[in-house]
Amino acid sequence: LRIATCGKAQYNREKEVTKLSLDPKIKDNSNRVLSGDEIFLTYNNEQLIELYIPSNGSATTPIKGYKKNDNESSYSDTLYFVDSIIGSKFIGFFDNGAIDSLRIHGMAQTLYHIFDDSVYQGKNDASGDTIIMNFSNNTLERLNIIDGAEGIYTPDSIATNIKSLISYSADHIKYFLKDKESDFLGNANIEQDKTILNSGFIKIDWQSNMLQALPFFENDTTQKSISPIIKEEGRDPMTGDEMFYNLKTKKGKIKKGK
C-alpha cells in the first residue's frame, strides 16, 4: 500500500506514467517517505515498476529499537530514530510491486541506524557520488557507495564494547547488512582514535569486530595494489602482506611484516 500526496498530478495513459509535482510525497506501509521536486511513476499493466525523482530527492524511514542497559544483559529504554537518504537524483526499481533497489546519484548521503535483535548497535553516516541500495522483503539488505566513499560509524559503547568513533574512506564501499560485514575497496582508509590503517582492500566483520587488510581484493585484478600499513601515535609505521586488527581490543597481527 502506498499513499501519494501532491499539489498536482498528471497521468499519461499511453505511456503509463504519472507525474507528481508541487510538494510530492509517497508513503508506503513501512512509513518510508519519498519526496523531491517532482516524482515520476512508471507502471506496467497498472503495477508500479519504476520511480524517478530528477532533483532534490529524499527518503526517510522511522525506526525504533531498544537500548542495552549499562549493567544488565537485558534492554530497557525504547529508542526512536529516522533513517535518511538524500541526493540529487533517485531511481527506484520495483519487483511485483515491492521495492527492489534504489539508486541515488549526485552528492548522495545516507544515515542509517544498526540493530541486532532490536538492540541498538550504533549509527552509520556515509556519503559518496553514487549510492545503490538493494532490498529484500522491503528491508535494506545491501548498500554500495561508489566513488569518493567516506563515512563515520558511531557505535553504541555498551552494546558493542567499541568505545570510539570509526571514520573510513575508500573508492568503493560495500555494506552487507544481513551478514554484518563491510568491504572497503581501493585506497581504503580506517581511522580509530589515533590509529590509522591504509590498504588496497579492507574487510570488517562487525559481529566479531575483526578487520582484515590485504593489498587488493583477490577477485579484482584491475585494482591498484596497496600493502597494508598501520600508523599508531608514538610508534613507527608497520606494514606487511596481510593484517588482522580487532576494533574492540585494538590489537592485531601482521603477516610478513616489516
Tab-separated table of N, CA and C in Angstrom, residues 61 63 66-67 79-84 109-116 119-127 140 143 145 150-168 175 177 182 184 191 204 206 247:
chain	number	residue	atom	x	y	z
A	61	THR	N	12.842	7.017	6.817
A	61	THR	CA	12.151	5.861	7.380
A	61	THR	C	12.261	5.891	8.900
A	63	ILE	N	12.290	4.382	12.549
A	63	ILE	CA	12.569	3.061	13.104
A	63	ILE	C	12.648	3.166	14.615
A	66	TYR	N	15.709	-0.853	20.997
A	66	TYR	CA	15.926	-0.776	22.436
A	66	TYR	C	17.398	-0.540	22.743
A	67	LYS	N	17.631	0.147	23.833
A	67	LYS	CA	18.991	0.412	24.272
A	67	LYS	C	19.380	-0.592	25.340
A	79	LEU	N	14.081	3.333	21.858
A	79	LEU	CA	14.724	4.402	21.103
A	79	LEU	C	14.000	4.600	19.779
A	80	TYR	N	13.893	5.851	19.368
A	80	TYR	CA	13.255	6.182	18.101
A	80	TYR	C	14.240	6.969	17.238
A	81	PHE	N	14.409	6.527	15.989
A	81	PHE	CA	15.321	7.188	15.060
A	81	PHE	C	14.635	7.357	13.708
A	82	VAL	N	15.307	8.111	12.838
A	82	VAL	CA	14.864	8.250	11.455
A	82	VAL	C	16.057	7.989	10.544
A	83	ASP	N	15.978	6.921	9.742
A	83	ASP	CA	16.975	6.687	8.704
A	83	ASP	C	16.686	7.635	7.543
A	84	SER	N	17.739	8.154	6.913
A	84	SER	CA	17.511	9.126	5.853
A	84	SER	C	18.482	8.937	4.695
A	109	GLN	N	23.983	10.949	0.194
A	109	GLN	CA	24.265	10.793	1.627
A	109	GLN	C	23.227	9.883	2.263
A	110	THR	N	23.673	9.072	3.203
A	110	THR	CA	22.738	8.204	3.921
A	110	THR	C	23.111	8.131	5.401
A	111	LEU	N	22.101	8.122	6.227
A	111	LEU	CA	22.261	7.907	7.660
A	111	LEU	C	21.343	6.751	8.036
A	112	TYR	N	21.931	5.660	8.538
A	112	TYR	CA	21.091	4.555	8.969
A	112	TYR	C	21.575	4.023	10.311
A	113	HIS	N	20.623	3.493	11.070
A	113	HIS	CA	20.883	3.023	12.422
A	113	HIS	C	20.883	1.494	12.433
A	114	ILE	N	21.785	0.917	13.199
A	114	ILE	CA	22.043	-0.512	13.159
A	114	ILE	C	21.492	-1.178	14.428
A	115	PHE	N	20.781	-2.302	14.214
A	115	PHE	CA	20.204	-3.048	15.329
A	115	PHE	C	20.563	-4.520	15.208
A	116	ASP	N	20.638	-5.186	16.336
A	116	ASP	CA	20.835	-6.630	16.379
A	116	ASP	C	19.790	-7.189	17.338
A	119	VAL	N	18.165	-4.578	19.378
A	119	VAL	CA	19.024	-3.812	20.293
A	119	VAL	C	19.916	-2.883	19.472
A	120	TYR	N	19.911	-1.620	19.823
A	120	TYR	CA	20.662	-0.610	19.094
A	120	TYR	C	22.163	-0.836	19.195
A	121	GLN	N	22.834	-0.845	18.015
A	121	GLN	CA	24.273	-1.084	17.956
A	121	GLN	C	25.072	0.178	17.611
A	122	GLY	N	24.445	1.121	16.908
A	122	GLY	CA	25.148	2.335	16.516
A	122	GLY	C	24.551	2.914	15.248
A	123	LYS	N	25.177	3.959	14.739
A	123	LYS	CA	24.696	4.595	13.514
A	123	LYS	C	25.837	4.784	12.532
A	124	ASN	N	25.481	4.787	11.256
A	124	ASN	CA	26.460	4.928	10.193
A	124	ASN	C	26.049	6.096	9.309
A	125	ASP	N	26.922	7.077	9.177
A	125	ASP	CA	26.683	8.265	8.367
A	125	ASP	C	27.677	8.229	7.218
A	126	ALA	N	27.192	8.003	5.984
A	126	ALA	CA	28.091	7.783	4.857
A	126	ALA	C	27.664	8.603	3.655
A	127	SER	N	28.631	8.849	2.747
A	127	SER	CA	28.342	9.632	1.555
A	127	SER	C	29.244	9.192	0.413
A	140	LEU	N	16.234	-3.155	3.857
A	140	LEU	CA	17.537	-2.897	3.257
A	140	LEU	C	18.488	-4.047	3.567
A	143	LEU	N	24.153	-2.303	0.626
A	143	LEU	CA	24.330	-0.901	0.296
A	143	LEU	C	25.718	-0.712	-0.313
A	145	ILE	N	28.425	2.111	-1.964
A	145	ILE	CA	28.774	3.513	-2.164
A	145	ILE	C	29.940	3.557	-3.146
A	150	GLU	N	32.961	7.737	1.816
A	150	GLU	CA	33.506	8.039	3.139
A	150	GLU	C	32.379	8.058	4.155
A	151	GLY	N	32.756	7.947	5.420
A	151	GLY	CA	31.727	7.980	6.440
A	151	GLY	C	32.285	7.861	7.839
A	152	ILE	N	31.376	7.895	8.801
A	152	ILE	CA	31.714	7.763	10.223
A	152	ILE	C	30.733	6.792	10.863
A	153	TYR	N	31.288	5.789	11.540
A	153	TYR	CA	30.469	4.844	12.304
A	153	TYR	C	30.567	5.220	13.780
A	154	THR	N	29.408	5.467	14.393
A	154	THR	CA	29.342	5.811	15.810
A	154	THR	C	28.726	4.646	16.558
A	155	PRO	N	29.531	3.823	17.223
A	155	PRO	CA	28.987	2.639	17.900
A	155	PRO	C	28.328	2.986	19.230
A	156	ASP	N	27.380	2.160	19.634
A	156	ASP	CA	26.865	2.246	20.998
A	156	ASP	C	27.866	1.521	21.884
A	157	SER	N	28.501	2.225	22.772
A	157	SER	CA	29.622	1.668	23.539
A	157	SER	C	29.213	0.512	24.446
A	158	ILE	N	27.958	0.490	24.891
A	158	ILE	CA	27.507	-0.581	25.786
A	158	ILE	C	27.204	-1.852	25.001
A	159	ALA	N	26.495	-1.711	23.887
A	159	ALA	CA	26.085	-2.882	23.109
A	159	ALA	C	27.237	-3.514	22.347
A	160	THR	N	28.202	-2.710	21.892
A	160	THR	CA	29.262	-3.226	21.028
A	160	THR	C	30.615	-3.340	21.711
A	161	ASN	N	30.790	-2.678	22.848
A	161	ASN	CA	32.077	-2.633	23.546
A	161	ASN	C	33.147	-1.883	22.756
A	162	ILE	N	32.751	-1.183	21.697
A	162	ILE	CA	33.668	-0.291	20.980
A	162	ILE	C	33.433	1.118	21.506
A	163	LYS	N	34.472	1.744	22.006
A	163	LYS	CA	34.321	2.999	22.744
A	163	LYS	C	34.516	4.249	21.898
A	164	SER	N	35.023	4.119	20.693
A	164	SER	CA	35.376	5.315	19.928
A	164	SER	C	34.810	5.280	18.518
A	165	LEU	N	34.698	6.464	17.918
A	165	LEU	CA	34.228	6.591	16.550
A	165	LEU	C	35.196	5.913	15.591
A	166	ILE	N	34.669	5.470	14.460
A	166	ILE	CA	35.494	4.904	13.398
A	166	ILE	C	35.186	5.669	12.117
A	167	SER	N	36.173	6.366	11.586
A	167	SER	CA	35.994	7.055	10.315
A	167	SER	C	36.663	6.244	9.219
A	168	TYR	N	36.154	6.352	8.002
A	168	TYR	CA	36.636	5.493	6.929
A	168	TYR	C	36.436	6.164	5.570
A	175	TYR	N	28.340	-2.577	1.923
A	175	TYR	CA	27.810	-2.975	3.232
A	175	TYR	C	26.868	-4.158	3.027
A	177	LEU	N	24.357	-5.798	5.156
A	177	LEU	CA	23.697	-5.593	6.439
A	177	LEU	C	23.243	-6.894	7.078
A	182	SER	N	31.428	-5.463	6.016
A	182	SER	CA	31.679	-4.355	5.103
A	182	SER	C	32.974	-4.604	4.352
A	184	PHE	N	35.834	-2.616	1.912
A	184	PHE	CA	36.357	-1.315	1.501
A	184	PHE	C	37.377	-1.573	0.391
A	191	GLU	N	40.265	4.834	10.381
A	191	GLU	CA	40.897	5.562	11.483
A	191	GLU	C	40.064	5.408	12.748
A	204	ILE	N	35.655	-5.814	7.160
A	204	ILE	CA	35.342	-5.757	8.586
A	204	ILE	C	34.148	-6.663	8.871
A	206	TRP	N	31.575	-7.029	11.600
A	206	TRP	CA	31.115	-6.230	12.734
A	206	TRP	C	30.623	-7.099	13.893
A	247	LEU	N	38.929	-4.259	16.428
A	247	LEU	CA	38.485	-2.902	16.712
A	247	LEU	C	38.116	-2.707	18.179
